[in-house]
Amino acid sequence: PEELGGHFLGLLTGPESGLLGWRTDARIKNLREANPGVLEKEAGLLVRSTDDLPVALETFVIATWPVLSEGQEKSLPYSESRNIPSMLLAFAHPAEALGINTEPLSKIAKALTGKSLFGWNPLTAREYDETLSFAESLFDIFKEWGWQPRDLWDVQSFIWVVRDKVEPIQPDPIADPEPT
């Protein structure tokens, strides 16, 4: 799994990718150099796992969290615990997995549903399962609209395009009065 995981991490962080941004790419490179084989092995196990995707993702997060969080105590890398494994899964399973870019996805989910998908913690199986349900709902809506989405990368693309154009749902003061 280490060789396969190394190839997937190379796709994710290579110069042509840009999915994670240059800071995260550089951080992953440094983590790989400081902890040879650890991320590679877990990435390989993740993309080849036969577990449900949320379970496989959480297994990766649990196994890599000590490496990801080392030296980051003042600013724990929760976003990296979301984007690294979810993007790896999206490469391996584009029809079933959504790659997470935390800020745009959180903004769209909050605007459309009124609730947050993530807590201040490493990504959990439950959170990823809810993320996938949200993405699948969008995918189904796109099909209803006749947009012909191919996979969840089309959902990801939609999220990235509209992220700066949405306004959060405002509570209806009559239907949702503030508690007294």
mmCIF file with all atom_site columns, C-alpha atoms in Angstrom:
data_model
loop_
_atom_site.group_PDB
_atom_site.id
_atom_site.type_symbol
_atom_site.label_atom_id
_atom_site.label_alt_id
_atom_site.label_comp_id
_atom_site.label_asym_id
_atom_site.label_entity_id
_atom_site.label_seq_id
_atom_site.pdbx_PDB_ins_code
_atom_site.Cartn_x
_atom_site.Cartn_y
_atom_site.Cartn_z
_atom_site.occupancy
_atom_site.B_iso_or_equiv
_atom_site.pdbx_formal_charge
_atom_site.auth_seq_id
_atom_site.auth_comp_id
_atom_site.auth_asym_id
_atom_site.auth_atom_id
_atom_site.pdbx_PDB_model_num
ATOM 1   C CA . PRO A 1 1   ? 0.000   0.000  0.000   1.00 0.00 ? 1   PRO A CA 1
ATOM 2   C CA . GLU A 1 2   ? 2.931   2.375  0.595   1.00 0.00 ? 2   GLU A CA 1
ATOM 3   C CA . GLU A 1 3   ? 3.843   2.677  -3.084  1.00 0.00 ? 3   GLU A CA 1
ATOM 4   C CA . LEU A 1 4   ? 0.221   3.156  -4.147  1.00 0.00 ? 4   LEU A CA 1
ATOM 5   C CA . GLY A 1 5   ? -0.333  5.722  -1.380  1.00 0.00 ? 5   GLY A CA 1
ATOM 6   C CA . GLY A 1 6   ? 2.782   7.592  -2.470  1.00 0.00 ? 6   GLY A CA 1
ATOM 7   C CA . HIS A 1 7   ? 1.421   7.809  -6.006  1.00 0.00 ? 7   HIS A CA 1
ATOM 8   C CA . PHE A 1 8   ? -1.938  9.123  -4.790  1.00 0.00 ? 8   PHE A CA 1
ATOM 9   C CA . LEU A 1 9   ? -0.264  11.676 -2.512  1.00 0.00 ? 9   LEU A CA 1
ATOM 10  C CA . GLY A 1 10  ? 1.871   12.733 -5.484  1.00 0.00 ? 10  GLY A CA 1
ATOM 11  C CA . LEU A 1 11  ? -1.279  13.299 -7.557  1.00 0.00 ? 11  LEU A CA 1
ATOM 12  C CA . LEU A 1 12  ? -2.808  15.290 -4.731  1.00 0.00 ? 12  LEU A CA 1
ATOM 13  C CA . THR A 1 13  ? 0.165   17.514 -4.009  1.00 0.00 ? 13  THR A CA 1
ATOM 14  C CA . GLY A 1 14  ? 1.977   17.639 -7.346  1.00 0.00 ? 14  GLY A CA 1
ATOM 15  C CA . PRO A 1 15  ? 2.596   20.903 -9.187  1.00 0.00 ? 15  PRO A CA 1
ATOM 16  C CA . GLU A 1 16  ? -0.381  20.350 -11.501 1.00 0.00 ? 16  GLU A CA 1
ATOM 17  C CA . SER A 1 17  ? -2.870  19.634 -8.711  1.00 0.00 ? 17  SER A CA 1
ATOM 18  C CA . GLY A 1 18  ? -3.377  22.789 -6.650  1.00 0.00 ? 18  GLY A CA 1
ATOM 19  C CA . LEU A 1 19  ? -6.344  21.203 -4.857  1.00 0.00 ? 19  LEU A CA 1
ATOM 20  C CA . LEU A 1 20  ? -4.954  21.714 -1.379  1.00 0.00 ? 20  LEU A CA 1
ATOM 21  C CA . GLY A 1 21  ? -3.045  24.943 -1.880  1.00 0.00 ? 21  GLY A CA 1
ATOM 22  C CA . TRP A 1 22  ? 0.665   25.522 -1.710  1.00 0.00 ? 22  TRP A CA 1
ATOM 23  C CA . ARG A 1 23  ? 0.843   25.656 2.112   1.00 0.00 ? 23  ARG A CA 1
ATOM 24  C CA . THR A 1 24  ? -0.794  22.280 2.582   1.00 0.00 ? 24  THR A CA 1
ATOM 25  C CA . ASP A 1 25  ? 1.203   20.802 -0.295  1.00 0.00 ? 25  ASP A CA 1
ATOM 26  C CA . ALA A 1 26  ? 4.434   21.987 1.358   1.00 0.00 ? 26  ALA A CA 1
ATOM 27  C CA . ARG A 1 27  ? 3.270   20.704 4.745   1.00 0.00 ? 27  ARG A CA 1
ATOM 28  C CA . ILE A 1 28  ? 2.506   17.256 3.347   1.00 0.00 ? 28  ILE A CA 1
ATOM 29  C CA . LYS A 1 29  ? 5.922   17.179 1.676   1.00 0.00 ? 29  LYS A CA 1
ATOM 30  C CA . ASN A 1 30  ? 7.574   18.046 5.008   1.00 0.00 ? 30  ASN A CA 1
ATOM 31  C CA . LEU A 1 31  ? 5.488   15.460 6.882   1.00 0.00 ? 31  LEU A CA 1
ATOM 32  C CA . ARG A 1 32  ? 6.411   12.781 4.353   1.00 0.00 ? 32  ARG A CA 1
ATOM 33  C CA . GLU A 1 33  ? 10.104  13.610 4.724   1.00 0.00 ? 33  GLU A CA 1
ATOM 34  C CA . ALA A 1 34  ? 9.933   13.660 8.545   1.00 0.00 ? 34  ALA A CA 1
ATOM 35  C CA . ASN A 1 35  ? 7.819   10.481 8.783   1.00 0.00 ? 35  ASN A CA 1
ATOM 36  C CA . PRO A 1 36  ? 8.819   8.298  5.828   1.00 0.00 ? 36  PRO A CA 1
ATOM 37  C CA . GLY A 1 37  ? 6.169   5.835  4.761   1.00 0.00 ? 37  GLY A CA 1
ATOM 38  C CA . VAL A 1 38  ? 3.513   6.764  7.321   1.00 0.00 ? 38  VAL A CA 1
ATOM 39  C CA . LEU A 1 39  ? 1.224   8.913  5.165   1.00 0.00 ? 39  LEU A CA 1
ATOM 40  C CA . GLU A 1 40  ? 1.999   6.791  2.130   1.00 0.00 ? 40  GLU A CA 1
ATOM 41  C CA . LYS A 1 41  ? 0.990   3.553  3.850   1.00 0.00 ? 41  LYS A CA 1
ATOM 42  C CA . GLU A 1 42  ? -2.217  4.996  5.251   1.00 0.00 ? 42  GLU A CA 1
ATOM 43  C CA . ALA A 1 43  ? -3.107  6.638  1.924   1.00 0.00 ? 43  ALA A CA 1
ATOM 44  C CA . GLY A 1 44  ? -2.649  3.298  0.174   1.00 0.00 ? 44  GLY A CA 1
ATOM 45  C CA . LEU A 1 45  ? -4.799  1.514  2.742   1.00 0.00 ? 45  LEU A CA 1
ATOM 46  C CA . LEU A 1 46  ? -7.447  4.230  2.429   1.00 0.00 ? 46  LEU A CA 1
ATOM 47  C CA . VAL A 1 47  ? -7.831  4.106  -1.335  1.00 0.00 ? 47  VAL A CA 1
ATOM 48  C CA . ARG A 1 48  ? -7.881  0.279  -1.350  1.00 0.00 ? 48  ARG A CA 1
ATOM 49  C CA . SER A 1 49  ? -10.172 -0.120 1.673   1.00 0.00 ? 49  SER A CA 1
ATOM 50  C CA . THR A 1 50  ? -13.323 -2.178 1.284   1.00 0.00 ? 50  THR A CA 1
ATOM 51  C CA . ASP A 1 51  ? -14.931 -0.470 4.288   1.00 0.00 ? 51  ASP A CA 1
ATOM 52  C CA . ASP A 1 52  ? -17.684 2.088  3.873   1.00 0.00 ? 52  ASP A CA 1
ATOM 53  C CA . LEU A 1 53  ? -16.023 5.341  2.809   1.00 0.00 ? 53  LEU A CA 1
ATOM 54  C CA . PRO A 1 54  ? -16.741 7.206  6.084   1.00 0.00 ? 54  PRO A CA 1
ATOM 55  C CA . VAL A 1 55  ? -15.266 4.333  8.121   1.00 0.00 ? 55  VAL A CA 1
ATOM 56  C CA . ALA A 1 56  ? -12.208 4.082  5.859   1.00 0.00 ? 56  ALA A CA 1
ATOM 57  C CA . LEU A 1 57  ? -11.704 7.847  6.086   1.00 0.00 ? 57  LEU A CA 1
ATOM 58  C CA . GLU A 1 58  ? -11.949 7.863  9.895   1.00 0.00 ? 58  GLU A CA 1
ATOM 59  C CA . THR A 1 59  ? -9.450  4.983  10.063  1.00 0.00 ? 59  THR A CA 1
ATOM 60  C CA . PHE A 1 60  ? -7.012  7.103  8.032   1.00 0.00 ? 60  PHE A CA 1
ATOM 61  C CA . VAL A 1 61  ? -7.613  10.143 10.250  1.00 0.00 ? 61  VAL A CA 1
ATOM 62  C CA . ILE A 1 62  ? -7.048  8.175  13.467  1.00 0.00 ? 62  ILE A CA 1
ATOM 63  C CA . ALA A 1 63  ? -3.862  6.598  12.096  1.00 0.00 ? 63  ALA A CA 1
ATOM 64  C CA . THR A 1 64  ? -2.396  9.869  10.768  1.00 0.00 ? 64  THR A CA 1
ATOM 65  C CA . TRP A 1 65  ? -3.599  12.365 13.387  1.00 0.00 ? 65  TRP A CA 1
ATOM 66  C CA . PRO A 1 66  ? -0.437  12.020 15.530  1.00 0.00 ? 66  PRO A CA 1
ATOM 67  C CA . VAL A 1 67  ? 1.681   12.934 12.482  1.00 0.00 ? 67  VAL A CA 1
ATOM 68  C CA . LEU A 1 68  ? -0.672  15.702 11.297  1.00 0.00 ? 68  LEU A CA 1
ATOM 69  C CA . SER A 1 69  ? -1.026  17.311 14.716  1.00 0.00 ? 69  SER A CA 1
ATOM 70  C CA . GLU A 1 70  ? 2.576   17.051 15.911  1.00 0.00 ? 70  GLU A CA 1
ATOM 71  C CA . GLY A 1 71  ? 3.893   20.547 16.571  1.00 0.00 ? 71  GLY A CA 1
ATOM 72  C CA . GLN A 1 72  ? 0.512   22.077 15.703  1.00 0.00 ? 72  GLN A CA 1
ATOM 73  C CA . GLU A 1 73  ? -0.899  22.342 19.229  1.00 0.00 ? 73  GLU A CA 1
ATOM 74  C CA . LYS A 1 74  ? -1.689  26.067 18.873  1.00 0.00 ? 74  LYS A CA 1
ATOM 75  C CA . SER A 1 75  ? -3.602  25.555 15.634  1.00 0.00 ? 75  SER A CA 1
ATOM 76  C CA . LEU A 1 76  ? -4.694  21.957 15.213  1.00 0.00 ? 76  LEU A CA 1
ATOM 77  C CA . PRO A 1 77  ? -4.967  20.864 11.563  1.00 0.00 ? 77  PRO A CA 1
ATOM 78  C CA . TYR A 1 78  ? -8.657  19.953 11.500  1.00 0.00 ? 78  TYR A CA 1
ATOM 79  C CA . SER A 1 79  ? -9.005  21.120 7.915   1.00 0.00 ? 79  SER A CA 1
ATOM 80  C CA . GLU A 1 80  ? -6.134  18.853 6.835   1.00 0.00 ? 80  GLU A CA 1
ATOM 81  C CA . SER A 1 81  ? -7.868  15.918 8.537   1.00 0.00 ? 81  SER A CA 1
ATOM 82  C CA . ARG A 1 82  ? -10.769 16.638 6.169   1.00 0.00 ? 82  ARG A CA 1
ATOM 83  C CA . ASN A 1 83  ? -9.148  17.586 2.893   1.00 0.00 ? 83  ASN A CA 1
ATOM 84  C CA . ILE A 1 84  ? -6.274  15.098 2.653   1.00 0.00 ? 84  ILE A CA 1
ATOM 85  C CA . PRO A 1 85  ? -8.220  11.843 3.091   1.00 0.00 ? 85  PRO A CA 1
ATOM 86  C CA . SER A 1 86  ? -11.386 13.044 1.365   1.00 0.00 ? 86  SER A CA 1
ATOM 87  C CA . MET A 1 87  ? -9.469  14.209 -1.722  1.00 0.00 ? 87  MET A CA 1
ATOM 88  C CA . LEU A 1 88  ? -7.634  10.874 -1.846  1.00 0.00 ? 88  LEU A CA 1
ATOM 89  C CA . LEU A 1 89  ? -10.999 9.094  -1.717  1.00 0.00 ? 89  LEU A CA 1
ATOM 90  C CA . ALA A 1 90  ? -12.415 11.406 -4.392  1.00 0.00 ? 90  ALA A CA 1
ATOM 91  C CA . PHE A 1 91  ? -9.542  10.441 -6.703  1.00 0.00 ? 91  PHE A CA 1
ATOM 92  C CA . ALA A 1 92  ? -10.122 6.735  -6.071  1.00 0.00 ? 92  ALA A CA 1
ATOM 93  C CA . HIS A 1 93  ? -13.952 6.804  -5.962  1.00 0.00 ? 93  HIS A CA 1
ATOM 94  C CA . PRO A 1 94  ? -15.212 9.886  -7.859  1.00 0.00 ? 94  PRO A CA 1
ATOM 95  C CA . ALA A 1 95  ? -18.825 8.698  -8.001  1.00 0.00 ? 95  ALA A CA 1
ATOM 96  C CA . GLU A 1 96  ? -19.050 8.012  -4.252  1.00 0.00 ? 96  GLU A CA 1
ATOM 97  C CA . ALA A 1 97  ? -16.582 10.344 -2.489  1.00 0.00 ? 97  ALA A CA 1
ATOM 98  C CA . LEU A 1 98  ? -16.471 14.111 -2.175  1.00 0.00 ? 98  LEU A CA 1
ATOM 99  C CA . GLY A 1 99  ? -13.175 15.900 -1.694  1.00 0.00 ? 99  GLY A CA 1
ATOM 100 C CA . ILE A 1 100 ? -13.548 18.433 1.096   1.00 0.00 ? 100 ILE A CA 1
ATOM 101 C CA . ASN A 1 101 ? -12.275 21.969 0.918   1.00 0.00 ? 101 ASN A CA 1
ATOM 102 C CA . THR A 1 102 ? -13.514 23.048 4.342   1.00 0.00 ? 102 THR A CA 1
ATOM 103 C CA . GLU A 1 103 ? -14.298 26.747 3.889   1.00 0.00 ? 103 GLU A CA 1
ATOM 104 C CA . PRO A 1 104 ? -16.332 26.600 0.655   1.00 0.00 ? 104 PRO A CA 1
ATOM 105 C CA . LEU A 1 105 ? -18.167 23.408 1.630   1.00 0.00 ? 105 LEU A CA 1
ATOM 106 C CA . SER A 1 106 ? -18.971 24.724 5.112   1.00 0.00 ? 106 SER A CA 1
ATOM 107 C CA . LYS A 1 107 ? -20.227 28.001 3.677   1.00 0.00 ? 107 LYS A CA 1
ATOM 108 C CA . ILE A 1 108 ? -22.507 26.328 1.113   1.00 0.00 ? 108 ILE A CA 1
ATOM 109 C CA . ALA A 1 109 ? -23.846 23.744 3.565   1.00 0.00 ? 109 ALA A CA 1
ATOM 110 C CA . LYS A 1 110 ? -24.584 26.424 6.163   1.00 0.00 ? 110 LYS A CA 1
ATOM 111 C CA . ALA A 1 111 ? -26.271 28.619 3.552   1.00 0.00 ? 111 ALA A CA 1
ATOM 112 C CA . LEU A 1 112 ? -28.428 25.815 2.178   1.00 0.00 ? 112 LEU A CA 1
ATOM 113 C CA . THR A 1 113 ? -29.227 23.865 5.339   1.00 0.00 ? 113 THR A CA 1
ATOM 114 C CA . GLY A 1 114 ? -28.635 26.302 8.177   1.00 0.00 ? 114 GLY A CA 1
ATOM 115 C CA . LYS A 1 115 ? -26.299 23.897 9.953   1.00 0.00 ? 115 LYS A CA 1
ATOM 116 C CA . SER A 1 116 ? -22.578 23.174 10.086  1.00 0.00 ? 116 SER A CA 1
ATOM 117 C CA . LEU A 1 117 ? -21.152 19.930 8.775   1.00 0.00 ? 117 LEU A CA 1
ATOM 118 C CA . PHE A 1 118 ? -18.016 19.960 10.925  1.00 0.00 ? 118 PHE A CA 1
ATOM 119 C CA . GLY A 1 119 ? -17.007 20.495 14.533  1.00 0.00 ? 119 GLY A CA 1
ATOM 120 C CA . TRP A 1 120 ? -13.696 21.667 15.968  1.00 0.00 ? 120 TRP A CA 1
ATOM 121 C CA . ASN A 1 121 ? -12.215 18.179 15.737  1.00 0.00 ? 121 ASN A CA 1
ATOM 122 C CA . PRO A 1 122 ? -10.510 15.812 13.334  1.00 0.00 ? 122 PRO A CA 1
ATOM 123 C CA . LEU A 1 123 ? -13.017 14.589 10.749  1.00 0.00 ? 123 LEU A CA 1
ATOM 124 C CA . THR A 1 124 ? -15.204 11.729 11.964  1.00 0.00 ? 124 THR A CA 1
ATOM 125 C CA . ALA A 1 125 ? -17.039 9.015  10.054  1.00 0.00 ? 125 ALA A CA 1
ATOM 126 C CA . ARG A 1 126 ? -20.350 10.601 11.067  1.00 0.00 ? 126 ARG A CA 1
ATOM 127 C CA . GLU A 1 127 ? -19.324 14.011 9.721   1.00 0.00 ? 127 GLU A CA 1
ATOM 128 C CA . TYR A 1 128 ? -18.138 12.511 6.448   1.00 0.00 ? 128 TYR A CA 1
ATOM 129 C CA . ASP A 1 129 ? -21.316 10.471 6.125   1.00 0.00 ? 129 ASP A CA 1
ATOM 130 C CA . GLU A 1 130 ? -23.363 13.681 6.571   1.00 0.00 ? 130 GLU A CA 1
ATOM 131 C CA . THR A 1 131 ? -21.104 15.427 4.036   1.00 0.00 ? 131 THR A CA 1
ATOM 132 C CA . LEU A 1 132 ? -21.700 12.653 1.522   1.00 0.00 ? 132 LEU A CA 1
ATOM 133 C CA . SER A 1 133 ? -25.468 12.826 2.115   1.00 0.00 ? 133 SER A CA 1
ATOM 134 C CA . PHE A 1 134 ? -25.365 16.573 1.487   1.00 0.00 ? 134 PHE A CA 1
ATOM 135 C CA . ALA A 1 135 ? -23.313 16.089 -1.703  1.00 0.00 ? 135 ALA A CA 1
ATOM 136 C CA . GLU A 1 136 ? -25.604 13.319 -2.949  1.00 0.00 ? 136 GLU A CA 1
ATOM 137 C CA . SER A 1 137 ? -28.619 15.584 -2.367  1.00 0.00 ? 137 SER A CA 1
ATOM 138 C CA . LEU A 1 138 ? -27.003 18.278 -4.505  1.00 0.00 ? 138 LEU A CA 1
ATOM 139 C CA . PHE A 1 139 ? -26.142 15.662 -7.144  1.00 0.00 ? 139 PHE A CA 1
ATOM 140 C CA . ASP A 1 140 ? -29.797 14.545 -7.261  1.00 0.00 ? 140 ASP A CA 1
ATOM 141 C CA . ILE A 1 141 ? -30.992 18.143 -7.562  1.00 0.00 ? 141 ILE A CA 1
ATOM 142 C CA . PHE A 1 142 ? -28.572 18.743 -10.427 1.00 0.00 ? 142 PHE A CA 1
ATOM 143 C CA . LYS A 1 143 ? -30.035 15.702 -12.217 1.00 0.00 ? 143 LYS A CA 1
ATOM 144 C CA . GLU A 1 144 ? -33.584 17.041 -11.630 1.00 0.00 ? 144 GLU A CA 1
ATOM 145 C CA . TRP A 1 145 ? -32.496 20.312 -13.225 1.00 0.00 ? 145 TRP A CA 1
ATOM 146 C CA . GLY A 1 146 ? -31.188 18.417 -16.255 1.00 0.00 ? 146 GLY A CA 1
ATOM 147 C CA . TRP A 1 147 ? -27.547 19.307 -15.600 1.00 0.00 ? 147 TRP A CA 1
ATOM 148 C CA . GLN A 1 148 ? -26.283 15.738 -16.149 1.00 0.00 ? 148 GLN A CA 1
ATOM 149 C CA . PRO A 1 149 ? -23.632 15.576 -13.407 1.00 0.00 ? 149 PRO A CA 1
ATOM 150 C CA . ARG A 1 150 ? -21.134 12.749 -13.887 1.00 0.00 ? 150 ARG A CA 1
ATOM 151 C CA . ASP A 1 151 ? -19.805 12.306 -10.355 1.00 0.00 ? 151 ASP A CA 1
ATOM 152 C CA . LEU A 1 152 ? -19.232 14.176 -7.107  1.00 0.00 ? 152 LEU A CA 1
ATOM 153 C CA . TRP A 1 153 ? -16.430 16.224 -8.700  1.00 0.00 ? 153 TRP A CA 1
ATOM 154 C CA . ASP A 1 154 ? -19.260 18.071 -10.445 1.00 0.00 ? 154 ASP A CA 1
ATOM 155 C CA . VAL A 1 155 ? -20.743 18.803 -7.023  1.00 0.00 ? 155 VAL A CA 1
ATOM 156 C CA . GLN A 1 156 ? -17.306 19.938 -5.818  1.00 0.00 ? 156 GLN A CA 1
ATOM 157 C CA . SER A 1 157 ? -16.976 22.228 -8.834  1.00 0.00 ? 157 SER A CA 1
ATOM 158 C CA . PHE A 1 158 ? -20.398 23.751 -8.167  1.00 0.00 ? 158 PHE A CA 1
ATOM 159 C CA . ILE A 1 159 ? -19.453 24.421 -4.540  1.00 0.00 ? 159 ILE A CA 1
ATOM 160 C CA . TRP A 1 160 ? -16.202 26.141 -5.540  1.00 0.00 ? 160 TRP A CA 1
ATOM 161 C CA . VAL A 1 161 ? -17.938 28.292 -8.157  1.00 0.00 ? 161 VAL A CA 1
ATOM 162 C CA . VAL A 1 162 ? -20.860 29.502 -6.035  1.00 0.00 ? 162 VAL A CA 1
ATOM 163 C CA . ARG A 1 163 ? -19.148 29.795 -2.641  1.00 0.00 ? 163 ARG A CA 1
ATOM 164 C CA . ASP A 1 164 ? -18.787 33.578 -2.861  1.00 0.00 ? 164 ASP A CA 1
ATOM 165 C CA . LYS A 1 165 ? -22.261 34.106 -4.271  1.00 0.00 ? 165 LYS A CA 1
ATOM 166 C CA . VAL A 1 166 ? -24.441 32.624 -1.541  1.00 0.00 ? 166 VAL A CA 1
ATOM 167 C CA . GLU A 1 167 ? -25.992 34.275 1.433   1.00 0.00 ? 167 GLU A CA 1
ATOM 168 C CA . PRO A 1 168 ? -26.755 32.323 4.587   1.00 0.00 ? 168 PRO A CA 1
ATOM 169 C CA . ILE A 1 169 ? -30.349 31.382 5.239   1.00 0.00 ? 169 ILE A CA 1
ATOM 170 C CA . GLN A 1 170 ? -31.797 33.937 7.606   1.00 0.00 ? 170 GLN A CA 1
ATOM 171 C CA . PRO A 1 171 ? -34.131 32.572 10.264  1.00 0.00 ? 171 PRO A CA 1
ATOM 172 C CA . ASP A 1 172 ? -37.772 33.576 9.857   1.00 0.00 ? 172 ASP A CA 1
ATOM 173 C CA . PRO A 1 173 ? -38.575 35.554 13.056  1.00 0.00 ? 173 PRO A CA 1
ATOM 174 C CA . ILE A 1 174 ? -42.218 34.457 12.882  1.00 0.00 ? 174 ILE A CA 1
ATOM 175 C CA . ALA A 1 175 ? -41.597 30.767 12.177  1.00 0.00 ? 175 ALA A CA 1
ATOM 176 C CA . ASP A 1 176 ? -38.390 30.604 14.255  1.00 0.00 ? 176 ASP A CA 1
ATOM 177 C CA . PRO A 1 177 ? -38.754 33.101 17.098  1.00 0.00 ? 177 PRO A CA 1
ATOM 178 C CA . GLU A 1 178 ? -35.700 33.632 19.262  1.00 0.00 ? 178 GLU A CA 1
ATOM 179 C CA . PRO A 1 179 ? -35.862 31.836 22.614  1.00 0.00 ? 179 PRO A CA 1
ATOM 180 C CA . THR A 1 180 ? -36.874 33.976 25.546  1.00 0.00 ? 180 THR A CA 1
#
